[in-house]
Amino acid sequence: MSAPAALPDAAGHFGRFGGRFVPEALVAALDELAAAHRAAMADGTFRAEFAGLLQDYAGTPSRLYEARRFSARAGARVLLKREDLNHTGAHKVRNVLGQALLTRRMGKKRVIAETGAGQHGVATATAAALFDLDCVVYMGQVDTERQALNVARMRMLGATVVPVTNGSRTLKDAMNEAMRDWVANVDDTHYLIGTAAGPHPFPALVRDFVRGIGDEARAQCLELTGALPDAVTACVGGGSNALGIFHAFVDDPQVRLYGFEAGGEGVTTGRHAASITGGSTGVLHGTRTFVLQDADGQTVESHSISAGLDYPGVGPEHAWLHDTGRARYLPVTDDEAMAAFELLCRTEGIIPAIESSHALAGTLAVAGKLAAELGREPTIVVNLSGRGDKDVHTAGGYFGILDGESA
Amino acid sequence: MSRIGVAFDKARADGRAVLVGCMPAGFPTVEGSIAAMKAMVAAGVDVIEVEIPYSDPVMDGPVIQRASDIALAGGVRTRDTLRIVEEVAATGAPVVTMTYWNPIERYGVEAFARDLAAAGGTGLITPDLIPEEAGEWLAASDAYGLDRTFLVAPSSTDQRLAMTVEHCRGFVYATAIMGVTGARSQTSQAAPVLVSRVREVTDLPVGVGLGVGTGAQAAAVAGYADGVIVGSALIRCLFDAPDETTALAALSTLSAELADGVRHPTP
């Protein structure tokens, strides 16, 4: 594992983004967490234990797979970073194992988490079982309905799932509820946040735990192709999988970084979850970043076919990467994502998460331009951040292929 | 000295605590909230705290969440809050605004400070803004002579406590418990300790909020704090009543009970 990157600064700022916008009651816990994070990253024993868990338990390094039939359709050499093959089916296991180790190091006995699609909730419940921690997962009621299978998985793993019935009843409200729980129980509880967002030190801490994705992909790509990729692509909701794969390439200026946001029904319709391309600067869930908000600063409900991307904010480091121009962020609509979902199923026999399908669709969209620019077939590493088993019901409904149900 | 400072000084001279009553702007409607706040003043609430409703109020419990949702669903805007402040301040009671940070940042920090001062507001209570992130607000509040109330908590270290109160003006808000807003059956054990820790580092008055809902609880808090801050219990009067007349009567009764409590501090 590499050393943490230079940013954020000591107060958690990535340029004009990040920081801490939290009740004073949480500051002591955030300071404790920041100190534990720093100490852990400098501790060889911690790093070895984390690396061991990632390898033996989570099944990493995940493979970099050359998707030849998909490549032919994309007009690019597409290499899939198979995070979908990790234990629990997504990149998120890396973050939860790191934070569970930190939780134990801080002597806390209980973890709470928010979840959208349920992937982070399942990953948290998994780590909680492994580390013998009490676990409560907050999940918007709308999401508990569209991801019922994941609710059952969390319960099987011993977690308590609390459906959140206020506000828009999705991920942002689950986060509010988790924050409220944390304020009241901060002495014995760690808030195991699921993405590279929230108050400092969460964005930096989550990034440090998931950046192995990019470290692995960079080495694997060099080994497989003898060169760095021309582009690295990922979907962006809160943005942990994208940061995870971007980070190893940030200092390689020839590698283009693309983050694909959930464009929902189209950014111009207002029904989307594209915080960078369709939002504005604001403060949400403890950090300054791009936010979907109205003229009065009230958070606007986001929309995406993908529960995991259905969030009206984005991690502050993405806001900064956008500001500096180092990464490009583009919206992908529900329909474009579902077309890419179907294409990967049919060409490669891989059912991707709908979240990851946004990265696939975005890759299809930029491949042609990239080829024209380079005058040759580009090599693109796509973070296939999760598998689509959890999305079968949604996708089945979308394509109208569920027997006995209307689409 | 600000109007809030005057209110605290006067109460201190009278051997009692100041009663601060909180109500979300625009709940149940803009006019309804003005009527409620005026009724609170008439029944003995010394200072009105107007909360700007926000879509993601992480420091608030279910009662204020629901009230805020209703206010927002009714279409209340930040500029309506300023009108409410103006109308309630006209009663002569000091009016302080409580707000999560994003609505202010969106309005423009300097512009909001200007308009709040023009409306007769005394300043801001900022539940999710800590002094380290408050540079723009420190400057704007200085420019327009507004008070700054940051929160301190039982978990605040001595160092943070000193730093935070150094940036406060008007009064300090001590959160009595580790948790969110909402009346509770028992008052906090941590609050008296926190208040005495604050007193070691400042002469500013200290208000205690979170969990106070009855006259007896108000009297108990008045025994060690300069201000007693009540929100959810007052707001609940408006939820529980079948019509506005009954609601305002219940609100006045509870306000008077609390006002009596702060006048009879439990030693």
XYZ file of C-alpha atoms in Angstrom:
674
model
C 0.000 0.000 0.000
C 1.390 3.395 -0.935
C 1.642 6.383 1.367
C -1.369 8.696 1.539
C -1.367 11.389 -1.126
C -0.442 14.985 -0.296
C -3.993 16.314 -0.336
C -6.092 17.020 1.615
C -4.437 19.590 3.857
C -4.441 19.119 7.629
C -8.013 20.435 7.885
C -9.265 18.154 5.142
C -9.425 20.596 2.248
C -8.973 19.690 -1.385
C -8.538 23.179 -2.755
C -11.796 24.991 -2.011
C -13.617 21.724 -1.302
C -13.827 19.344 1.631
C -13.349 20.403 5.237
C -15.713 19.794 8.115
C -19.259 21.113 8.382
C -20.484 19.150 11.365
C -21.981 19.589 14.811
C -19.263 20.373 17.347
C -20.245 17.185 19.186
C -18.650 15.135 16.382
C -15.363 17.001 16.147
C -13.661 15.039 18.909
C -14.573 11.758 17.209
C -13.392 13.023 13.823
C -10.102 14.102 15.388
C -9.748 10.706 17.024
C -10.448 9.034 13.699
C -7.990 11.236 11.821
C -5.280 10.413 14.362
C -6.084 6.689 14.192
C -5.984 6.832 10.390
C -2.593 8.583 10.353
C -1.137 6.193 12.890
C -2.527 3.144 11.104
C -1.163 4.157 7.713
C 2.270 4.573 9.292
C 2.082 1.241 11.111
C 3.566 -1.713 9.257
C 1.571 -4.201 11.319
C -1.701 -2.524 10.370
C -0.750 -2.385 6.712
C 0.255 -6.044 6.714
C -2.962 -7.088 8.397
C -5.021 -5.054 5.932
C -3.102 -6.479 2.975
C -3.567 -9.989 4.322
C -7.323 -9.558 4.700
C -7.636 -8.037 1.244
C -5.836 -10.994 -0.279
C -7.116 -13.958 1.710
C -10.594 -12.760 2.600
C -11.645 -10.308 -0.095
C -9.855 -12.076 -2.929
C -7.766 -9.218 -4.240
C -5.893 -8.260 -6.308
C -8.890 -8.383 -8.587
C -8.120 -9.430 -12.151
C -7.660 -7.087 -15.070
C -9.540 -8.810 -17.840
C -9.290 -7.973 -21.511
C -12.870 -7.900 -22.745
C -12.254 -8.730 -26.415
C -15.842 -8.967 -27.673
C -16.876 -5.835 -25.803
C -13.715 -4.137 -27.115
C -14.729 -4.896 -30.682
C -18.013 -3.082 -30.110
C -16.352 -0.204 -28.300
C -13.612 0.432 -30.822
C -11.110 0.400 -28.005
C -9.015 -2.133 -26.155
C -11.125 -2.410 -23.028
C -9.582 -3.842 -19.887
C -12.036 -4.525 -17.085
C -10.854 -4.176 -13.499
C -12.891 -7.013 -12.049
C -13.873 -5.577 -8.674
C -17.156 -7.422 -9.217
C -15.326 -10.642 -8.350
C -14.351 -9.466 -4.866
C -16.026 -11.006 -1.853
C -19.448 -9.312 -1.436
C -19.419 -8.419 -5.107
C -17.976 -4.931 -5.262
C -15.001 -2.694 -4.521
C -16.619 -1.651 -1.269
C -15.198 -4.577 0.697
C -11.788 -2.871 0.618
C -13.082 0.197 2.424
C -15.049 -1.706 5.041
C -12.164 -4.013 5.918
C -9.889 -1.013 6.390
C -12.423 0.829 8.513
C -13.318 -2.285 10.519
C -9.635 -2.674 11.384
C -9.573 0.995 12.426
C -12.717 0.483 14.508
C -11.049 -2.321 16.407
C -7.897 -0.237 16.802
C -9.967 2.579 18.357
C -11.579 0.122 20.763
C -15.116 0.695 19.491
C -17.655 -2.134 19.535
C -20.368 -0.918 17.222
C -20.488 0.229 13.615
C -23.241 2.066 11.805
C -23.479 2.626 8.079
C -25.677 4.149 5.427
C -26.409 2.315 2.240
C -28.052 3.078 -1.078
C -28.029 -0.011 -3.263
C -27.230 -2.082 -0.227
C -23.729 -3.004 -1.400
C -22.029 -0.948 1.274
C -24.490 -2.195 3.862
C -23.771 -5.792 2.924
C -20.038 -5.141 2.965
C -20.303 -3.467 6.376
C -22.453 -6.271 7.778
C -19.880 -8.728 6.432
C -16.960 -6.991 8.115
C -18.982 -6.584 11.305
C -19.591 -10.332 11.382
C -15.921 -11.027 10.761
C -14.784 -8.593 13.451
C -17.609 -9.372 15.898
C -18.983 -5.816 15.923
C -22.588 -4.762 16.450
C -23.904 -3.369 13.197
C -26.806 -1.086 12.305
C -27.395 -0.130 8.684
C -29.581 2.822 7.714
C -31.241 2.464 4.344
C -33.827 4.672 2.670
C -37.195 2.973 2.567
C -37.377 3.398 -1.201
C -34.073 1.550 -1.469
C -35.095 -1.248 0.890
C -37.910 -1.913 -1.543
C -35.856 -1.839 -4.731
C -32.987 -3.803 -3.124
C -34.910 -6.259 -0.950
C -32.393 -9.026 -1.565
C -29.590 -7.004 -0.044
C -31.742 -6.240 2.994
C -32.092 -9.983 3.521
C -28.358 -10.486 3.050
C -27.546 -7.894 5.714
C -29.971 -9.504 8.140
C -28.483 -12.948 7.494
C -25.109 -11.510 8.411
C -26.498 -10.341 11.746
C -26.965 -6.632 11.027
C -29.992 -4.583 11.995
C -31.420 -2.780 8.959
C -33.327 0.408 9.739
C -35.536 1.669 6.890
C -35.406 5.479 6.845
C -38.801 6.989 6.206
C -38.088 10.719 6.272
C -37.140 13.121 3.488
C -36.770 11.497 0.086
C -36.274 8.080 1.766
C -33.068 7.384 -0.173
C -29.334 7.428 0.425
C -29.041 11.045 1.554
C -31.675 10.529 4.233
C -29.973 7.322 5.336
C -26.811 9.390 5.773
C -28.672 11.994 7.842
C -30.010 9.279 10.087
C -26.596 7.656 10.467
C -25.124 11.048 11.437
C -27.854 11.483 14.071
C -27.125 8.045 15.482
C -23.422 8.860 15.522
C -23.871 12.131 17.410
C -25.781 10.251 20.099
C -23.513 7.188 20.322
C -20.107 8.435 19.322
C -18.359 7.013 22.405
C -18.677 3.375 21.401
C -19.658 3.677 17.740
C -17.759 4.168 14.507
C -19.626 5.569 11.536
C -18.394 3.342 8.739
C -19.117 5.706 5.897
C -19.423 4.062 2.521
C -17.940 6.528 0.103
C -15.197 9.106 -0.212
C -17.488 11.877 1.022
C -18.514 13.320 4.385
C -16.415 15.372 6.799
C -12.643 15.120 7.087
C -11.020 12.603 7.497
C -13.513 10.340 5.696
C -12.733 11.368 2.106
C -9.003 10.802 2.608
C -9.439 7.690 4.702
C -11.802 5.966 2.281
C -9.549 6.876 -0.628
C -6.548 5.367 1.122
C -8.413 2.114 1.685
C -9.679 1.759 -1.894
C -6.688 3.084 -3.793
C -5.363 -0.447 -4.131
C -7.756 -0.761 -7.099
C -5.692 1.700 -9.111
C -2.338 0.532 -7.786
C -3.190 -2.982 -8.950
C -4.685 -1.881 -12.260
C -1.662 0.263 -13.107
C 0.761 -2.619 -12.546
C -1.526 -5.111 -14.303
C -1.951 -2.852 -17.324
C 1.798 -2.325 -17.602
C 2.330 -6.049 -17.415
C -0.392 -6.912 -19.891
C 0.158 -4.190 -22.477
C 3.638 -2.872 -21.722
C 2.244 0.632 -21.360
C -0.057 2.748 -19.295
C -3.662 2.975 -20.497
C -4.821 5.965 -22.514
C -7.786 6.402 -20.242
C -9.219 5.131 -16.974
C -12.977 5.246 -16.487
C -15.334 4.733 -13.568
C -18.825 5.596 -12.446
C -19.225 8.351 -9.853
C -21.931 8.514 -7.205
C -20.208 9.471 -3.989
C -17.123 8.435 -5.882
C -15.132 5.848 -3.932
C -14.602 3.362 -6.751
C -13.570 6.148 -9.117
C -11.102 7.648 -6.642
C -9.858 4.170 -5.926
C -8.909 3.554 -9.527
C -7.949 7.155 -10.413
C -5.457 7.745 -7.673
C -2.600 5.651 -8.963
C -2.847 7.490 -12.300
C -3.233 11.094 -11.125
C 0.464 11.763 -11.627
C 0.491 10.182 -15.101
C -0.635 13.148 -17.217
C -0.950 11.032 -20.373
C -3.649 8.915 -18.744
C -7.059 10.555 -19.126
C -9.402 10.114 -16.185
C -13.139 9.971 -16.837
C -15.830 9.895 -14.174
C -19.325 9.093 -15.371
C -22.166 10.472 -13.309
C -25.728 9.241 -13.260
C -27.550 11.371 -15.814
C -30.873 9.707 -14.961
C -33.475 10.790 -17.482
C -31.082 13.465 -18.770
C -29.345 16.352 -16.998
C -31.611 18.886 -18.721
C -34.735 17.161 -17.333
C -33.685 17.854 -13.738
C -34.214 14.171 -12.972
C -30.641 12.999 -12.519
C -27.888 12.463 -9.948
C -25.049 14.246 -11.761
C -23.759 16.540 -9.017
C -20.700 17.817 -10.874
C -22.195 18.250 -14.329
C -25.616 19.346 -13.125
C -25.065 20.779 -9.640
C -23.347 23.686 -7.933
C -20.978 24.311 -5.046
C -22.501 23.791 -1.625
C -22.224 22.055 1.704
C -23.820 18.640 2.219
C -23.178 15.919 4.780
C -20.245 17.635 6.360
C -18.245 18.638 3.304
C -18.087 21.379 0.690
C -18.516 19.901 -2.747
C -20.861 19.904 -5.742
C -24.458 19.446 -4.662
C -27.843 19.205 -6.330
C -29.672 22.097 -4.695
C -32.296 24.716 -5.351
C -31.907 28.495 -5.248
C -32.215 28.451 -1.440
C -29.628 25.747 -0.862
C -32.173 23.019 -0.158
C -30.983 19.653 -1.391
C -32.832 18.527 -4.500
C -33.845 14.898 -4.812
C -31.626 12.928 -7.144
C -32.826 10.366 -9.669
C -31.055 7.364 -11.101
C -31.998 3.854 -12.120
C -28.984 2.862 -10.048
C -29.591 3.071 -6.297
C -25.855 3.249 -5.658
C -25.456 6.429 -7.694
C -28.677 8.029 -6.514
C -27.033 10.664 -4.317
C -27.202 14.466 -4.649
C -23.556 15.094 -3.722
C -20.101 13.794 -4.585
C -16.842 13.307 -2.718
C -14.860 16.555 -2.370
C -11.746 15.173 -4.031
C -13.741 14.634 -7.224
C -14.917 18.240 -7.013
C -11.289 19.228 -6.800
C -10.161 16.930 -9.635
C -12.910 18.526 -11.705
C -11.851 22.045 -10.723
C -8.254 21.386 -11.639
C -9.251 19.695 -14.887
C -7.302 16.550 -14.010
C -10.384 14.381 -14.373
C -13.352 14.860 -16.685
C -16.882 14.213 -15.502
C -19.685 13.436 -17.911
C -23.285 12.304 -17.440
C -24.621 8.950 -18.631
C -28.373 8.461 -18.829
C -30.331 5.521 -17.433
C -30.979 4.292 -20.975
C -27.329 4.535 -22.018
C -26.288 2.658 -18.887
C -28.846 -0.090 -19.469
C -27.756 -0.493 -23.106
C -24.168 -0.972 -21.918
C -25.395 -3.353 -19.215
C -27.045 -5.489 -21.865
C -24.022 -5.291 -24.154
C -21.639 -6.580 -21.494
C -24.045 -9.395 -20.604
C -24.278 -10.497 -24.219
C -20.680 -10.021 -25.333
C -18.781 -11.167 -22.269
C -21.162 -13.199 -20.116
C -20.671 -10.767 -17.280
C -23.669 -9.169 -15.561
C -22.388 -5.818 -14.294
C -23.873 -3.689 -11.549
C -26.026 -0.916 -12.996
C -23.627 1.516 -11.301
C -20.688 0.045 -13.205
C -22.770 0.023 -16.381
C -22.518 3.811 -16.315
C -18.737 3.447 -16.609
C -19.184 0.999 -19.499
C -21.612 3.321 -21.286
C -19.338 6.311 -20.795
C -16.443 4.291 -22.152
C -18.448 3.466 -25.286
C -19.234 7.172 -25.639
C -15.663 8.477 -25.382
C -13.810 5.640 -27.152
C -14.417 7.003 -30.632
C -13.250 10.511 -29.811
C -10.208 9.127 -28.078
C -9.340 6.961 -31.086
C -9.642 9.978 -33.371
C -7.482 12.060 -31.084
C -4.766 9.425 -30.763
C -4.935 8.149 -34.326
C -5.014 4.565 -33.052
C -7.083 2.213 -30.973
C -7.042 3.476 -27.377
C -6.509 1.277 -24.349
C -9.102 1.974 -21.682
C -9.175 0.540 -18.175
C -12.758 0.415 -16.885
C -13.484 -0.086 -13.230
C -16.103 -2.809 -13.171
C -16.871 -1.846 -9.607
C -19.593 -4.361 -8.850
C -21.613 -7.275 -10.104
C -25.208 -7.103 -11.169
C -26.856 -9.925 -9.234
C -28.501 -7.379 -6.949
C -29.876 -5.567 -10.008
C -31.576 -8.490 -11.693
C -35.004 -7.358 -10.582
C -34.481 -3.758 -11.709
C -32.902 -4.806 -14.997
C -35.521 -7.497 -15.561
C -38.204 -4.871 -15.103
C -36.414 -2.434 -17.382
C -36.085 -4.964 -20.195
C -39.534 -6.445 -19.568
C -38.231 -9.990 -19.168
C -39.696 -10.962 -15.817
C -42.333 -13.651 -16.301
C -45.627 -12.912 -14.651
C -44.838 -9.254 -14.013
C -45.441 -6.202 -16.089
C -42.313 -4.220 -16.819
C -23.737 45.283 23.324
C -26.293 43.378 21.263
C -29.948 43.161 22.203
C -29.379 39.585 23.271
C -26.559 40.663 25.583
C -28.910 43.208 27.140
C -31.569 40.537 27.683
C -29.060 38.254 29.397
C -27.754 41.103 31.571
C -31.227 42.070 32.659
C -32.147 38.485 33.498
C -28.932 38.029 35.430
C -29.735 41.169 37.449
C -33.175 39.715 38.159
C -31.652 36.435 39.351
C -33.187 34.394 36.597
C -32.337 32.790 33.261
C -33.346 33.899 29.790
C -35.903 31.741 27.997
C -35.109 31.143 24.334
C -37.920 29.610 22.286
C -37.259 28.052 18.899
C -39.665 27.750 15.971
C -38.962 26.849 12.325
C -39.727 29.664 9.891
C -42.779 28.851 7.818
C -44.198 26.167 10.089
C -47.037 25.520 9.774
C -47.164 28.455 7.329
C -45.279 31.736 7.147
C -48.150 33.634 8.789
C -48.760 30.782 11.221
C -45.154 30.835 12.363
C -45.275 34.599 12.913
C -48.432 34.197 15.006
C -46.807 31.398 16.997
C -43.672 33.393 17.714
C -45.655 36.458 18.747
C -47.746 34.295 21.076
C -44.541 32.945 22.608
C -43.273 36.478 23.225
C -46.593 37.513 24.749
C -46.474 34.496 27.085
C -43.019 35.327 28.400
C -40.430 33.896 26.003
C -37.522 36.354 26.130
C -35.672 35.526 22.928
C -37.058 33.983 19.743
C -34.884 31.607 17.775
C -36.079 31.376 14.184
C -34.790 28.220 12.532
C -34.365 28.306 8.782
C -35.897 25.033 7.576
C -33.359 22.820 5.823
C -33.762 19.636 3.834
C -31.031 17.761 5.735
C -31.101 18.818 9.401
C -28.632 16.372 10.939
C -28.688 17.990 14.395
C -32.464 17.815 14.669
C -34.708 15.086 15.989
C -38.044 13.957 14.537
C -40.195 16.914 15.689
C -38.086 19.631 14.061
C -37.461 17.424 11.020
C -41.181 17.057 10.478
C -41.848 20.740 11.064
C -39.056 21.676 8.650
C -40.401 19.296 5.997
C -43.843 20.853 6.326
C -42.419 24.372 6.075
C -40.399 23.459 2.972
C -43.331 21.655 1.381
C -45.297 24.858 1.954
C -42.738 26.680 -0.162
C -40.991 28.802 2.474
C -37.920 30.622 1.150
C -34.881 32.024 2.892
C -36.158 35.532 2.229
C -39.413 34.648 4.028
C -37.314 33.922 7.087
C -35.985 37.461 6.971
C -39.516 38.839 6.851
C -40.464 36.666 9.833
C -37.437 37.933 11.739
C -38.467 41.497 10.977
C -42.071 41.040 12.106
C -41.148 39.251 15.318
C -38.331 41.675 16.140
C -40.941 44.447 15.941
C -42.424 43.066 19.181
C -39.224 44.185 20.895
C -37.983 40.680 21.663
C -34.494 39.862 20.415
C -34.638 37.466 17.452
C -31.746 35.175 16.663
C -31.631 32.913 13.619
C -30.550 29.292 13.730
C -29.431 27.832 10.449
C -27.544 25.009 8.841
C -24.780 26.431 6.746
C -25.754 25.619 3.178
C -28.768 27.965 2.922
C -26.546 30.857 4.043
C -23.745 29.967 1.683
C -26.265 29.735 -1.139
C -27.842 33.112 -0.269
C -24.373 34.656 -0.004
C -22.821 35.028 3.434
C -22.223 38.761 3.183
C -25.642 39.420 1.630
C -27.390 37.398 4.303
C -25.562 39.222 7.094
C -26.575 42.529 5.540
C -30.223 41.523 5.161
C -30.444 39.902 8.591
C -29.059 43.038 10.228
C -31.508 45.158 8.238
C -34.393 42.910 9.387
C -33.402 43.465 13.006
C -31.978 39.989 13.659
C -29.295 39.777 16.333
C -27.149 37.066 14.784
C -26.842 33.392 13.932
C -26.691 30.088 15.752
C -24.823 27.729 13.442
C -25.197 24.030 14.328
C -22.988 22.670 11.551
C -20.461 25.465 11.248
C -17.356 25.292 13.406
C -15.079 28.350 13.759
C -12.367 26.733 11.594
C -14.682 26.883 8.562
C -16.318 30.194 9.438
C -13.894 32.723 7.949
C -16.457 34.380 5.722
C -19.050 34.531 8.490
C -16.588 35.958 11.012
C -15.878 38.828 8.616
C -19.524 39.411 7.654
C -20.773 39.318 11.251
C -18.105 41.842 12.219
C -19.063 44.075 9.325
C -22.766 44.093 10.260
C -22.468 43.894 14.042
C -24.146 40.483 14.324
C -23.743 37.950 17.108
C -22.123 34.579 16.488
C -23.261 31.603 18.478
C -21.228 28.485 17.880
C -22.048 25.253 19.707
C -20.008 23.560 22.389
C -20.601 19.939 23.360
C -19.765 17.612 26.239
C -17.196 16.014 23.915
C -15.393 19.322 23.178
C -11.816 19.302 24.464
C -10.688 22.177 26.723
C -8.661 23.535 23.851
C -11.629 23.496 21.447
C -13.910 24.950 24.086
C -11.598 27.931 24.544
C -11.137 28.400 20.798
C -14.880 28.136 20.096
C -16.056 30.597 22.750
C -13.357 33.013 21.674
C -15.187 33.214 18.349
C -18.626 33.557 19.945
C -20.415 36.844 20.518
C -23.787 37.338 22.242
C -24.019 33.943 23.910
C -22.620 30.424 23.795
C -24.863 27.458 22.972
C -24.075 24.431 25.118
C -25.584 21.187 23.808
C -26.733 19.448 26.953
C -26.437 15.942 25.634
C -24.677 14.018 22.929
C -27.578 13.774 20.546
C -30.110 15.629 18.454
C -32.890 18.054 19.371
C -36.020 16.766 21.045
C -37.594 16.893 24.489
C -36.522 14.160 26.897
C -37.941 12.947 30.186
C -34.714 13.479 32.106
C -32.431 16.488 32.038
C -28.791 16.063 31.289
C -26.109 15.259 33.840
C -23.426 16.415 31.436
C -24.821 19.936 30.966
C -23.890 21.468 34.355
C -20.343 20.189 33.934
C -20.140 21.620 30.436
C -21.510 24.998 31.547
C -18.966 25.290 34.335
C -16.206 24.386 31.863
C -17.430 27.169 29.566
C -17.498 29.637 32.453
C -13.824 28.958 33.092
C -12.941 30.368 29.689
C -15.482 33.137 29.054
C -17.773 35.701 30.653
C -20.294 35.325 27.836
C -23.713 34.037 28.864
C -24.270 30.321 28.302
C -27.535 28.924 26.973
C -28.333 25.241 27.310
C -30.360 23.448 24.678
C -31.453 19.922 23.735
C -33.958 17.994 25.752
C -35.744 20.693 27.775
C -39.535 20.581 27.587
C -41.181 21.351 30.954
C -41.240 24.152 33.513
C -39.458 21.946 36.044
C -36.702 21.124 33.555
C -36.388 24.815 32.678
C -36.043 25.653 36.387
C -33.380 22.976 36.775
C -31.364 24.302 33.819
C -31.854 27.883 35.025
C -30.131 26.787 38.225
C -26.774 26.614 36.458
C -27.124 28.262 33.020
C -27.871 31.808 31.820
C -30.280 30.700 29.126
C -32.727 27.846 28.618
C -33.330 26.930 24.979
C -36.546 25.080 24.112
C -37.653 23.969 20.657
C -39.285 20.602 20.069
C -41.676 20.783 23.048
C -43.034 24.136 21.827
C -43.299 22.948 18.233
C -45.182 19.862 19.353
C -47.976 22.120 20.652
C -48.667 23.039 17.026
C -48.695 19.402 15.894
C -50.951 18.106 18.613
C -53.745 20.682 18.385
C -56.816 20.272 16.161
C -56.857 23.939 15.033
C -54.810 27.122 15.191
C -56.645 28.668 18.156
C -56.129 25.569 20.283
C -52.524 25.327 19.088
C -51.696 28.890 20.042
C -53.406 28.447 23.413
C -51.321 25.334 24.135
C -48.200 27.126 22.955
C -48.931 30.084 25.241
C -49.579 27.796 28.197
C -46.314 25.929 27.751
C -44.405 29.181 27.110
C -45.777 30.620 30.363
C -44.877 27.435 32.243
C -41.320 27.596 30.900
C -41.115 31.342 31.612
C -42.139 30.610 35.178
C -39.502 27.883 35.342
C -36.638 30.168 34.345
C -37.809 32.620 37.042
C -37.547 29.983 39.752
C -34.142 28.420 39.243
C -33.614 25.190 41.140
C -30.462 25.653 43.191
